[in-house]
XYZ file of C-alpha atoms in Angstrom:
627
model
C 11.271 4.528 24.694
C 11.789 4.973 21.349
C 15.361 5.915 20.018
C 16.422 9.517 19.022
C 17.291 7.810 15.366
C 13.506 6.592 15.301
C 11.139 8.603 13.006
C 8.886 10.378 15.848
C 6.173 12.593 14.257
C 7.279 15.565 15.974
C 10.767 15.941 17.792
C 9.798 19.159 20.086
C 9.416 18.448 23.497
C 6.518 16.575 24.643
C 4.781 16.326 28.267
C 1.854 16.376 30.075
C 1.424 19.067 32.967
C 1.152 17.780 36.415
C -1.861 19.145 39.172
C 0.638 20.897 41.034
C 0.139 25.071 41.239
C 2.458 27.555 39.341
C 3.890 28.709 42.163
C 4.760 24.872 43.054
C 6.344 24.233 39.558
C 8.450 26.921 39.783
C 9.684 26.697 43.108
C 10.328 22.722 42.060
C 12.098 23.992 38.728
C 9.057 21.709 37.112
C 9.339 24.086 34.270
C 6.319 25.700 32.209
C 3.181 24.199 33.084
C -0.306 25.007 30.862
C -2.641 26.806 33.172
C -5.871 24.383 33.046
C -8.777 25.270 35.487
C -8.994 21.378 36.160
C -5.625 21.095 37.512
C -5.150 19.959 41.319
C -2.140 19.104 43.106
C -0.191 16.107 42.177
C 2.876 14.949 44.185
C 6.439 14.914 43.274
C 6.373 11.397 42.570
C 5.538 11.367 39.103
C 2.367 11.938 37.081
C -1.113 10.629 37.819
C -3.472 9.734 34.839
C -6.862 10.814 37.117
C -7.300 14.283 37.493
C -8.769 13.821 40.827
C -10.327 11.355 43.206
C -13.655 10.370 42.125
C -16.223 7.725 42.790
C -16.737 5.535 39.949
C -20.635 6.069 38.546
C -22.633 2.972 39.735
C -22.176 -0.372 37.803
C -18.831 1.209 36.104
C -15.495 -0.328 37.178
C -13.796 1.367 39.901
C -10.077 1.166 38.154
C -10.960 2.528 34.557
C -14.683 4.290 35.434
C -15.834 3.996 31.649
C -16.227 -0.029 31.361
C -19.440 -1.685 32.874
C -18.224 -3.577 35.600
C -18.058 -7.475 35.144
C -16.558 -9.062 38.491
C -16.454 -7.903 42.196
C -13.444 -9.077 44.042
C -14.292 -9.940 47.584
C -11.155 -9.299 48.854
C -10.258 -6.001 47.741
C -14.374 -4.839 47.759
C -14.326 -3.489 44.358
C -16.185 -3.795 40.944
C -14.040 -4.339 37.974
C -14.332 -4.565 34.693
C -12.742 -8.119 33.102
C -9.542 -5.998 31.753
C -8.766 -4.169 34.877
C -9.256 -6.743 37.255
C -6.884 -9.126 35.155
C -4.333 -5.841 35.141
C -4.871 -5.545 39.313
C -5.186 -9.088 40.077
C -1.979 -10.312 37.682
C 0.455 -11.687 40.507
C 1.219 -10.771 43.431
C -0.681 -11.263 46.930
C -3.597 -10.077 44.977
C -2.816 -13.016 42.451
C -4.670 -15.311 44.833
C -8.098 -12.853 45.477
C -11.505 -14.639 45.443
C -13.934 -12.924 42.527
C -17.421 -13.831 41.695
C -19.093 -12.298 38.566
C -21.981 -9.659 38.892
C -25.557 -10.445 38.672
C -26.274 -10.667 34.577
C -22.459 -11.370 34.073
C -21.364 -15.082 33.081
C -18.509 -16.442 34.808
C -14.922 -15.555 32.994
C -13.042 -18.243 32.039
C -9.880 -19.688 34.006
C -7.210 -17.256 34.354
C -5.024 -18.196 31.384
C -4.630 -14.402 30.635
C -1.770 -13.246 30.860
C 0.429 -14.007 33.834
C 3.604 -12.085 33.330
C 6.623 -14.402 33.396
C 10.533 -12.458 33.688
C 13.034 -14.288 31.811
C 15.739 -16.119 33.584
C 18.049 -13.712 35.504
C 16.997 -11.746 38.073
C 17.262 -8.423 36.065
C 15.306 -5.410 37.386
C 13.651 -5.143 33.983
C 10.308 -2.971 33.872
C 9.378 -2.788 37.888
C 7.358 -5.574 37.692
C 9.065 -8.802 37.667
C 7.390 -12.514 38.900
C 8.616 -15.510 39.278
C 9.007 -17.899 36.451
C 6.446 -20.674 35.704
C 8.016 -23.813 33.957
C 4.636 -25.873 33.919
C 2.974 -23.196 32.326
C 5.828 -22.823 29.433
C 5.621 -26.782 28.846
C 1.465 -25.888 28.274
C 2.439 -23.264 25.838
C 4.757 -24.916 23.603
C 3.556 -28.242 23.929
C -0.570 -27.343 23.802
C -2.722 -25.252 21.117
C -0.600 -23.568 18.639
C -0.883 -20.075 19.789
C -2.091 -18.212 16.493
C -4.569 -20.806 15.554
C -6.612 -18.857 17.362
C -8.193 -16.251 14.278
C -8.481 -12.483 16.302
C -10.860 -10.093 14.748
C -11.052 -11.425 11.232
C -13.659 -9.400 8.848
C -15.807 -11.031 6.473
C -14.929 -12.555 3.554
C -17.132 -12.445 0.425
C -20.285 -14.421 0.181
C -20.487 -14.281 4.202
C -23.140 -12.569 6.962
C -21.416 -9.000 7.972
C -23.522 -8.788 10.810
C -22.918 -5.409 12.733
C -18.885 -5.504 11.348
C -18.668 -2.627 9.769
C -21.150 -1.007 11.679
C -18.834 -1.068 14.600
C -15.456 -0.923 12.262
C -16.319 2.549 10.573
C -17.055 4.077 13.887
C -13.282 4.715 13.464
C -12.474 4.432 9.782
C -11.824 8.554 8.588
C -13.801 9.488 5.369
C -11.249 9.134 2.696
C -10.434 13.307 1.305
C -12.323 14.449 -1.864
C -10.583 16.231 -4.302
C -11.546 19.719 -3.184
C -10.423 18.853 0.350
C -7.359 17.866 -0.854
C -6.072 21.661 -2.036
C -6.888 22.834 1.705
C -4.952 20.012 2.848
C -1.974 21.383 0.368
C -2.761 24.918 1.730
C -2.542 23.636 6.023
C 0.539 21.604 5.113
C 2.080 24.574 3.558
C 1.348 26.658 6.999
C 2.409 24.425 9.136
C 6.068 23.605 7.277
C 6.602 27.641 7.754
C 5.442 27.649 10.816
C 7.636 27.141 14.171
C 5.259 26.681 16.656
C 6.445 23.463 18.968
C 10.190 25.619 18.778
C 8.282 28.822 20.095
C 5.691 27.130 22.384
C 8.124 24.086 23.846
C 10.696 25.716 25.500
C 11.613 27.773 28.688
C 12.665 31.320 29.402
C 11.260 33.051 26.714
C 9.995 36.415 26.988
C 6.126 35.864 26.858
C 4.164 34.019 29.392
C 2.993 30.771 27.724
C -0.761 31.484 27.241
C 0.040 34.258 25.282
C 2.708 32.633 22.835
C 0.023 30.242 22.457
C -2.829 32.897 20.919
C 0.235 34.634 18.950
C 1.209 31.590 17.147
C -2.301 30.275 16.757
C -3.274 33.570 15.082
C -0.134 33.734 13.060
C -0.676 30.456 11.697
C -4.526 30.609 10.976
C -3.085 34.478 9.217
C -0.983 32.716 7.082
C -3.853 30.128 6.136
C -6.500 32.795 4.874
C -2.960 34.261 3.071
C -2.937 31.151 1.344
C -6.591 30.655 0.541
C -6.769 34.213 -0.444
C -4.049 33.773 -2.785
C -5.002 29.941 -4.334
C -9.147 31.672 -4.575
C -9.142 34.970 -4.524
C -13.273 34.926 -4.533
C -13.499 32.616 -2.020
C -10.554 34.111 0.611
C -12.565 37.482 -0.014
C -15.779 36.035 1.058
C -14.366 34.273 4.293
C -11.788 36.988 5.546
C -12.928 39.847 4.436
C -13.722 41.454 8.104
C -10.549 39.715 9.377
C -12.306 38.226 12.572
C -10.962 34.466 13.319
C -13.612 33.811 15.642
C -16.020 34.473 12.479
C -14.580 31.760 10.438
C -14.529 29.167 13.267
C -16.529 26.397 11.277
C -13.487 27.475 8.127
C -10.397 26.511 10.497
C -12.092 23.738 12.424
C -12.646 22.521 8.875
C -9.354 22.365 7.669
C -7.373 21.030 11.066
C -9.772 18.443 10.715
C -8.535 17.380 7.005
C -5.431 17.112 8.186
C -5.890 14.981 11.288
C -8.478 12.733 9.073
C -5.846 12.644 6.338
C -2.749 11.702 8.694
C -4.813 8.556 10.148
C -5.283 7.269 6.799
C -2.176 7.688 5.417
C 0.636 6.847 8.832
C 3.559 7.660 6.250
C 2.606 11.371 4.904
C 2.851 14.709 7.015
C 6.207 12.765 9.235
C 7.319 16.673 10.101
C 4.196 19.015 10.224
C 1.264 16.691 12.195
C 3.058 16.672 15.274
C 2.937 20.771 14.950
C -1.014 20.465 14.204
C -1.857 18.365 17.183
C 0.019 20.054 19.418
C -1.487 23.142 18.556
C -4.695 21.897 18.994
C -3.671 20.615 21.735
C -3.009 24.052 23.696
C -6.169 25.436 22.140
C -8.003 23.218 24.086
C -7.490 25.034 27.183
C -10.327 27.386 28.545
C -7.994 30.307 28.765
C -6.808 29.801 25.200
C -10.509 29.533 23.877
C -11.557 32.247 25.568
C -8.718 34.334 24.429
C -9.218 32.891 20.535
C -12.952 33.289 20.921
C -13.636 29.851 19.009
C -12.264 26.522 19.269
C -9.704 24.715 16.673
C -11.430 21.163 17.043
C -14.265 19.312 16.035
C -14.999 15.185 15.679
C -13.607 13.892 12.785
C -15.470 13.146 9.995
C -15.912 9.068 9.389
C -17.497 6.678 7.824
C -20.497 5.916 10.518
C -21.071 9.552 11.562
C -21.949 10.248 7.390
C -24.320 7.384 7.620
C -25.811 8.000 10.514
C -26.825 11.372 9.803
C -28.804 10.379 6.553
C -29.860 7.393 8.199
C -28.139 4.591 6.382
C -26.548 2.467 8.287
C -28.276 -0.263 6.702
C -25.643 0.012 4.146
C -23.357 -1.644 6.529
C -25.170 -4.644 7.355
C -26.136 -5.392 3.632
C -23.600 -8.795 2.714
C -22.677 -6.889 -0.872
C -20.358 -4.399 0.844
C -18.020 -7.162 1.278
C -17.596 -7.118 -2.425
C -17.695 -3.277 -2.906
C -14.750 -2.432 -0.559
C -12.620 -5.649 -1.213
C -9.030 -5.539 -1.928
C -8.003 -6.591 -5.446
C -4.467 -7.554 -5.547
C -2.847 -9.319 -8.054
C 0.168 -12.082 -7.027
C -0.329 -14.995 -8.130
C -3.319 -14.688 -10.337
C -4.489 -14.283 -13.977
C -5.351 -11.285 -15.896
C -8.998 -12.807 -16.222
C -9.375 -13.440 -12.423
C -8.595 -9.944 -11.978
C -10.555 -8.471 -14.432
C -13.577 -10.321 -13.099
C -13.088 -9.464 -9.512
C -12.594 -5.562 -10.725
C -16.356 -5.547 -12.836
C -17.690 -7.518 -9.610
C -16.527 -4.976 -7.478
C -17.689 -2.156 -9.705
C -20.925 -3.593 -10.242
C -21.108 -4.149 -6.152
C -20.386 0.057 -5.272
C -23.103 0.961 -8.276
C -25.701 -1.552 -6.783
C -25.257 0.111 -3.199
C -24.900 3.684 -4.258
C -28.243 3.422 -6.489
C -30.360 1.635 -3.788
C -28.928 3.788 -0.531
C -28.409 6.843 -1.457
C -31.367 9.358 -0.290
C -32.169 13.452 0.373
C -28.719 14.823 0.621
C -26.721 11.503 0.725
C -25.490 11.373 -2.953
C -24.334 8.758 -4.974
C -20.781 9.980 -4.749
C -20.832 9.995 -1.011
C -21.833 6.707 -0.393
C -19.009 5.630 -3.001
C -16.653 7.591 -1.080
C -17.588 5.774 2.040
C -17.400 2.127 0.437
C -13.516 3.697 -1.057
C -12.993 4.643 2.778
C -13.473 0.941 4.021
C -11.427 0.082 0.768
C -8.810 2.306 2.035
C -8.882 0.249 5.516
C -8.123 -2.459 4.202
C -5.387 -1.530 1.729
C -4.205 -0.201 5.423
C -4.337 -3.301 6.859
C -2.767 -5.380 4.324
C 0.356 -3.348 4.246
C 0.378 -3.194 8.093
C -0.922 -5.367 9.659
C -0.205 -8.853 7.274
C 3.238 -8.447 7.469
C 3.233 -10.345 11.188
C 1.168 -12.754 9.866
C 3.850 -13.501 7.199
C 6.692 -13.664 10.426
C 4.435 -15.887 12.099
C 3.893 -18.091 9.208
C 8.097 -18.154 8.821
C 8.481 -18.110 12.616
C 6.539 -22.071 12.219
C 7.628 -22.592 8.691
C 11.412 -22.467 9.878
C 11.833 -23.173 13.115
C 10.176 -25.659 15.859
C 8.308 -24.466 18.978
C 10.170 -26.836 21.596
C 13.058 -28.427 19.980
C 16.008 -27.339 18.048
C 18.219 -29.730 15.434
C 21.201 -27.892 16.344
C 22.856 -24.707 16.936
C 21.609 -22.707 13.864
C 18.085 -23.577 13.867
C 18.228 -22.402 18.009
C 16.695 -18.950 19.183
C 17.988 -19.401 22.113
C 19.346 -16.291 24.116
C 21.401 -15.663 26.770
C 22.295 -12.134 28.559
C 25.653 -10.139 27.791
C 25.506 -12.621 24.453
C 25.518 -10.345 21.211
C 24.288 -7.669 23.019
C 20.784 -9.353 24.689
C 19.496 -8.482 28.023
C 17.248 -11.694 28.353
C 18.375 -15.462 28.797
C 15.743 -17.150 27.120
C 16.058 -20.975 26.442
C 15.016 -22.448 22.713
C 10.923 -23.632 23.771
C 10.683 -19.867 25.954
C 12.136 -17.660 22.985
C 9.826 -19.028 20.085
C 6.847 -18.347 22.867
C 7.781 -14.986 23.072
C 8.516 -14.677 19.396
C 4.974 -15.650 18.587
C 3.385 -13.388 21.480
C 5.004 -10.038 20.139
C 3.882 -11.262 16.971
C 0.134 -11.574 17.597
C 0.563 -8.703 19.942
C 1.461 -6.480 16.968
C -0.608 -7.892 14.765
C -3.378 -7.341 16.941
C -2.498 -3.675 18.021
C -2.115 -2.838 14.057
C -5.601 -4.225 13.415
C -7.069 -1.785 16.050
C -4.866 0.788 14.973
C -7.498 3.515 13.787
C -9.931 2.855 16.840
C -6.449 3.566 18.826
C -5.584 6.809 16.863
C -8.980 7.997 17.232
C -8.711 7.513 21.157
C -4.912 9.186 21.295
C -6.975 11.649 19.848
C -9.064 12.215 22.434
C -6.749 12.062 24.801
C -4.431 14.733 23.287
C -7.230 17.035 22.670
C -8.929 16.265 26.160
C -9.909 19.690 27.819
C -9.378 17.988 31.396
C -6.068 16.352 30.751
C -3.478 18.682 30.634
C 0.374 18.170 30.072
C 3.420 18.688 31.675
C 6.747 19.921 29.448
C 9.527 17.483 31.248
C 13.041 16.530 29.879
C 12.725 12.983 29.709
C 16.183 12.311 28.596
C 15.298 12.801 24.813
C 14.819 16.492 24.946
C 11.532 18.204 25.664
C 8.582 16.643 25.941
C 4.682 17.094 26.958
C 4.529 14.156 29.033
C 0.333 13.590 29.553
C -1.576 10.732 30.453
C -3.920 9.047 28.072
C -6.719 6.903 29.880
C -8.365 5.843 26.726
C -5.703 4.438 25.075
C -4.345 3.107 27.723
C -7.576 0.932 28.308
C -8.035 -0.043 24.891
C -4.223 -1.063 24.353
C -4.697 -3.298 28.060
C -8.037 -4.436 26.497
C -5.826 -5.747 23.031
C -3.203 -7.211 25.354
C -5.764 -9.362 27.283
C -7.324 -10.361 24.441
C -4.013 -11.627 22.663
C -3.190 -13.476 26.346
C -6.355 -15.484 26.052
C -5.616 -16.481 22.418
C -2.220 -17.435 23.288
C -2.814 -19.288 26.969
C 0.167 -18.060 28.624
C 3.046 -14.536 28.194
C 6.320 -15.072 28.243
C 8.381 -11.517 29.972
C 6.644 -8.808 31.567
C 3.231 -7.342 30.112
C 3.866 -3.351 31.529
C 2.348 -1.069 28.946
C 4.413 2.407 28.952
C 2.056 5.158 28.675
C 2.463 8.718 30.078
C 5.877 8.294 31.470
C 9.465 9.385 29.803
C 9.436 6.433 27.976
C 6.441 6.791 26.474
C 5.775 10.366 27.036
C 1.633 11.058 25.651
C -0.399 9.278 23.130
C 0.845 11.136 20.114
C 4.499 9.086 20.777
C 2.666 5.729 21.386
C 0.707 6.017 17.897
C 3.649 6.641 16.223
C 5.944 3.951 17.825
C 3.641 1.103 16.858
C 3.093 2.972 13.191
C 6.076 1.636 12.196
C 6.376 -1.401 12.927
C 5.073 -2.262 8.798
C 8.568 -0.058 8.031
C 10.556 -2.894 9.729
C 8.438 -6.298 9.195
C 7.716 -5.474 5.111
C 11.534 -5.058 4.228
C 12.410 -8.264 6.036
C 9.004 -10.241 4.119
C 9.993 -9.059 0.963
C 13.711 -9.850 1.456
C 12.287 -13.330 2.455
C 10.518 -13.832 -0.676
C 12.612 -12.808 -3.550
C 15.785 -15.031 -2.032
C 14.508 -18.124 -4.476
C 13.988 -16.051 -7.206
C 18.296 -14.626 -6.956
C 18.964 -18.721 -7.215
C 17.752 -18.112 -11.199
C 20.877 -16.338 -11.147
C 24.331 -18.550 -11.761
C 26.597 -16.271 -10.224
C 24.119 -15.262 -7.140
C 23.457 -18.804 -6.277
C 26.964 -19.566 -6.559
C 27.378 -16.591 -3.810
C 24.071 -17.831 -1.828
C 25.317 -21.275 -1.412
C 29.027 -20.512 -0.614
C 27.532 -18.254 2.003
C 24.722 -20.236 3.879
C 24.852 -23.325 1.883
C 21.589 -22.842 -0.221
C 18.571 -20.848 -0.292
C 16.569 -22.359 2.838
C 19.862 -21.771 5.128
C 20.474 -18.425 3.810
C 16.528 -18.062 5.095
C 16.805 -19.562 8.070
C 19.802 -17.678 9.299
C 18.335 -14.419 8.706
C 14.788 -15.098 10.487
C 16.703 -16.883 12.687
C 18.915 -13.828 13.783
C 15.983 -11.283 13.793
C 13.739 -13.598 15.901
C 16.933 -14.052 18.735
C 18.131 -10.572 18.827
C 14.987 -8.416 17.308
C 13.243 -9.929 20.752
C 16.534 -9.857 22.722
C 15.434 -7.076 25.180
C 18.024 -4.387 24.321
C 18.006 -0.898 22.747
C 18.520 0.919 25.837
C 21.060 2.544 27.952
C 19.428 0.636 31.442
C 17.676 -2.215 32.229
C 13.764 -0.019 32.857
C 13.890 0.876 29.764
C 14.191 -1.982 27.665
C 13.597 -5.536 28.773
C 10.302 -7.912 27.991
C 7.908 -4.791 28.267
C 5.233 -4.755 25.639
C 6.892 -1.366 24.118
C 10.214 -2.686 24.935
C 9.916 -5.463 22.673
C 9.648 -2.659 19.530
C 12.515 -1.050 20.803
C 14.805 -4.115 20.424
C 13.496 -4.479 16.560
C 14.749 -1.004 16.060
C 17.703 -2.000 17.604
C 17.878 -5.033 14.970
C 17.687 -3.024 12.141
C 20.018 0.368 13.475
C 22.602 -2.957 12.885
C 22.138 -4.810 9.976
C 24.739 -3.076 7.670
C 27.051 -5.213 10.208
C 25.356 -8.407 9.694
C 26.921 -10.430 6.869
C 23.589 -11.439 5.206
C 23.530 -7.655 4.548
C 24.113 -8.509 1.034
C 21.153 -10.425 0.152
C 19.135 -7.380 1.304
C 20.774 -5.151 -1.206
C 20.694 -7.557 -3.556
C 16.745 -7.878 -3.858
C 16.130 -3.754 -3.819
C 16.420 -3.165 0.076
C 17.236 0.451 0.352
C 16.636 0.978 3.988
C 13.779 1.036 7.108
C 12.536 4.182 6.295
C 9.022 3.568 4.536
C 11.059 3.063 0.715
C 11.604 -0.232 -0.848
């Protein structure tokens, strides 16, 4: 559901294929649909994430098929795992179903996961609507305070890591040497010359798809030898000097990969070419196009873990000095000799680990380009993903949970009001405040294990798409199991942190909202681009006070520099969470990806806002990734 105006990756069309034949699609004007051996008939009434019906493997959950199952419901008959029986068993007649854990499972805690609660209104916002619980609204605002809960932290230095970053760098990408980084000048050069989603996304042209797919494929891996030829002459010699692609596999797999690895690193680079690259991988995937090619365009990509693990030092991980070695050194609010001394501890950390782990082929340099990898993750994080911690921190700095002094220090909402679609009283709108929040938060700090699974998903040889209009032009609209279970599995979590949820918890994935993964990863990408500008504005409003004639303007305005504060929190928190950004009431509303799409909405109107001003005044230049 995001807006045209947002910055997708890639603004071809988009969608996964459905199982239905050729000759159903195009007597149901279905348009082009990828030919994948796996396919099976689907019906008409939208698109199914399984390929198939098949039994779940014994001991595996029966709803997801990958999870160990936890609890069998007697009712139903079933094994589930925790997350998917939560997701089944969330209101409803199945609300009241009987469970019992498995043998060698303890018993789950009370259900204080996430019952979905509508706001007031009966508006037919995201299918699933319940009715609304005021007991367990006085529990949330009045109980716990819902992010004193600590989700995920890492370690801090001096402390056990434990198996922490031997699970983190399962999905942390190995940061690019400086060789890789010419091929990755070389494949982004390709890929802005080449027009593949504008050849390959669209209907009635003159080739049959498969074979547009092998032309453009070729055409672009042409123009990469061209390039390599032409940057190393020695070097393009030696590699395409028979002109056989299917020779120089391991050479192309090689440099797709650098720019997949590179992209999940760094969100903000390749905006206009990576949506190209994984949507040509994407087509090579298919049997008929690999058999065609006569080599595949993918391999795993290269992280953190997988380097260790082939030399066989993991150990590395669990030893409490890489804490040290891949901290962040930052320096607000500190002295020139704190820093200095963190820096030489730091460097004396990466030279003490590099020395004592490094072995046969694992160099030095590798294992310091691991420890800069982890480094990177958390530069990644700190941008990203500590930007909702600072809202939360304002969210209880400036407001209260349950109470409000008067009309200006109210979040209160009510539908057809300054554009919201929810009615949300004062107590109900700072609980659902704090939920997106942590939700965010949460989804940010998982954000590389989620790329890695879109990943999978996208490239999956058994998941094919289908090319739908979905009201935003074009689109491959494909399911994506993984990510769909690890974004449910994120959501539960934050429920049990919080106690309660506040709106509807429906998790677009697959659909014309949200048409495939590659959409979904970039939605929640940018939610730093809109968070960051707001923080900073936030922070430098005491320092324009120094300033005779802009406190004179501050305190005409909002009466001094807390007001002038609290009014615009106070406006983003009402009608950034305000359930609108949409042309209908499915696709907006309390829906965990509807809740992003009324921030955008926020910010596509703050030239209007008369605070606008103190924005400019402190460097704001706009949502787009500069300030």
């Amino acid at each position: 559901m995001p807006p045209d105006s947002t910055d997708t990756t890639e603004p071809v069309s988009q969608q996964p294929v459905t199982n239905a034949s050729k000759l159903d699609a195009i007597l149901n004007g279905d348009g082009e649909v990828l030919n994948t051996p796996d396919s099976t008939d689907k019906a008409d009434g939208g698109w199914d994430e399984e390929m198939k019906e098949t039994e779940a493997a014994q001991g595996f959950c029966i709803e997801c098929e990958d999870q160990p199952a936890e609890l069998h419901c007697e009712t139903c008959g079933d094994d589930y795992c925790e997350v998917c029986y939560t997701a089944q068993h969330r209101k409803g007649s199945r609300k009241s179903h009987k469970k019992r854990p498995l043998e060698g499972q303890a018993e789950s805690k009370p259900a204080t996961n996430g019952t979905s609660h509508p706001e007031e209104g009966a508006q037919p916002m995201d299918v699933e609507e319940s009715e609304d619980s005021d007991e367990e609204l006085e529990k949330l605002v009045s109980g716990p305070k819902p992010t004193d809960v600590v989700l995920e932290t890492q370690p801090v230095v001096g402390s056990s890591v434990g198996e922490w970053f031997v699970e983190r760098t399962k999905f942390i990408p190995m940061r690019l040497t400086i060789s890789e980084r010419k091929f990755l000048r070389l494949l982004e050069a390709a890929l802005n010359v080449s027009e593949y989603t504008d050849k390959i996304d669209t209907l009635g042209y003159g080739y049959t798809k498969a074979k547009r797919i092998v032309h453009q494929i070729r055409e672009l891996c042409a123009i990469l030898s061209g390039l390599v030829l032409s940057a190393d002459y020695k070097q393009g010699q030696e590699l395409f000097q028979d002109r056989d692609f299917a020779a120089n596999d391991e050479f192309y797999q090689f440099i797709f990969e650098l720019g997949r690895r590179h992209k999940i690193m760094n969100p903000d680079k390749m905006r206009n070419t990576y949506g190209k690259l994984i949507y040509l991988l994407q087509d090579s995937q298919s049997s008929d196009i690999k058999e065609t090619l006569g080599f595949s365009c993918v391999k795993p990509i290269k992280t953190v873990h997988s380097v260790l693990q082939e030399h066989d030092a993991l150990d590395l991980l669990r030893d409490d000095l890489v804490t040290v070695a891949t901290q962040e050194i930052y320096s607000e609010g500190r002295t020139r000799r704190e820093i200095q001394r963190d820096i030489k501890a730091k460097e004396r950390a990466i030279e003490t680990l590099a020395s004592k782990y490094h072995r046969g082929k694992l160099t030095q340099e590798e294992i310091r380009q691991c420890l800069y990898s982890i480094g990177d993750n958390h530069a990644f994080l700190r941008t990203n993903r500590d930007p909702c911690d600072r809202m939360i921190a304002y969210l209880k700095q400036y407001f209260h949970p349950t109470q409000a002094k008067d009309s200006k220090n109210s979040l209160a909402i009510r539908s057809g009001k300054g554009g919201a679609r929810l009615s949300h009283d004062h107590a109900k709108q700072y609980a659902y405040v704090i939920q997106s929040l942590t939700l965010w938060r949460e989804i940010l700090h998982d954000m590389f294990h989620l790329w890695y699974l879109a990943e999978s998903d996208l490239l999956s040889e058994n998941i094919p798409y289908r090319l739908r209009d979905t009201g935003q032009g074009l689109n491959r609209v494909q399911s994506a199991p993984k990510t769909s279970h690890l974004m449910h599995t994120i959501l539960n979590r934050a429920q049990r942190s919080i106690g309660s949820w506040v709106g509807s918890s429906v998790i677009h994935m697959g659909d014309h909202n949200v048409p495939n993964a590659l959409m979904f990863i970039d939605k929640y990408s940018q939610i730093y681009r809109i968070l960051l500008p707001i923080c900073n504005t936030i922070s430098q409003i005491p320092s324009l006070m120094d300033k005779p004639a802009l406190r004179s303007y501050i305190e005409d305005e909002f009466g001094s520099a807390e007001g002038c504060c609290r009014e615009i929190l106070g406006d983003f928190f009402r009608h950034g969470f305000d359930g609108s950004g949409a042309d209908n009431f499915f696709d907006a509303g309390s829906c965990i990806d509807g809740r992003l799409t009324s921030a955008w909405n926020w910010c596509s109107s703050l030239e209007k806002k008369r605070y606008f001003p103190v924005f400019l005044l402190t460097g704001f230049i706009g949502f787009d990734g500069d300030w």
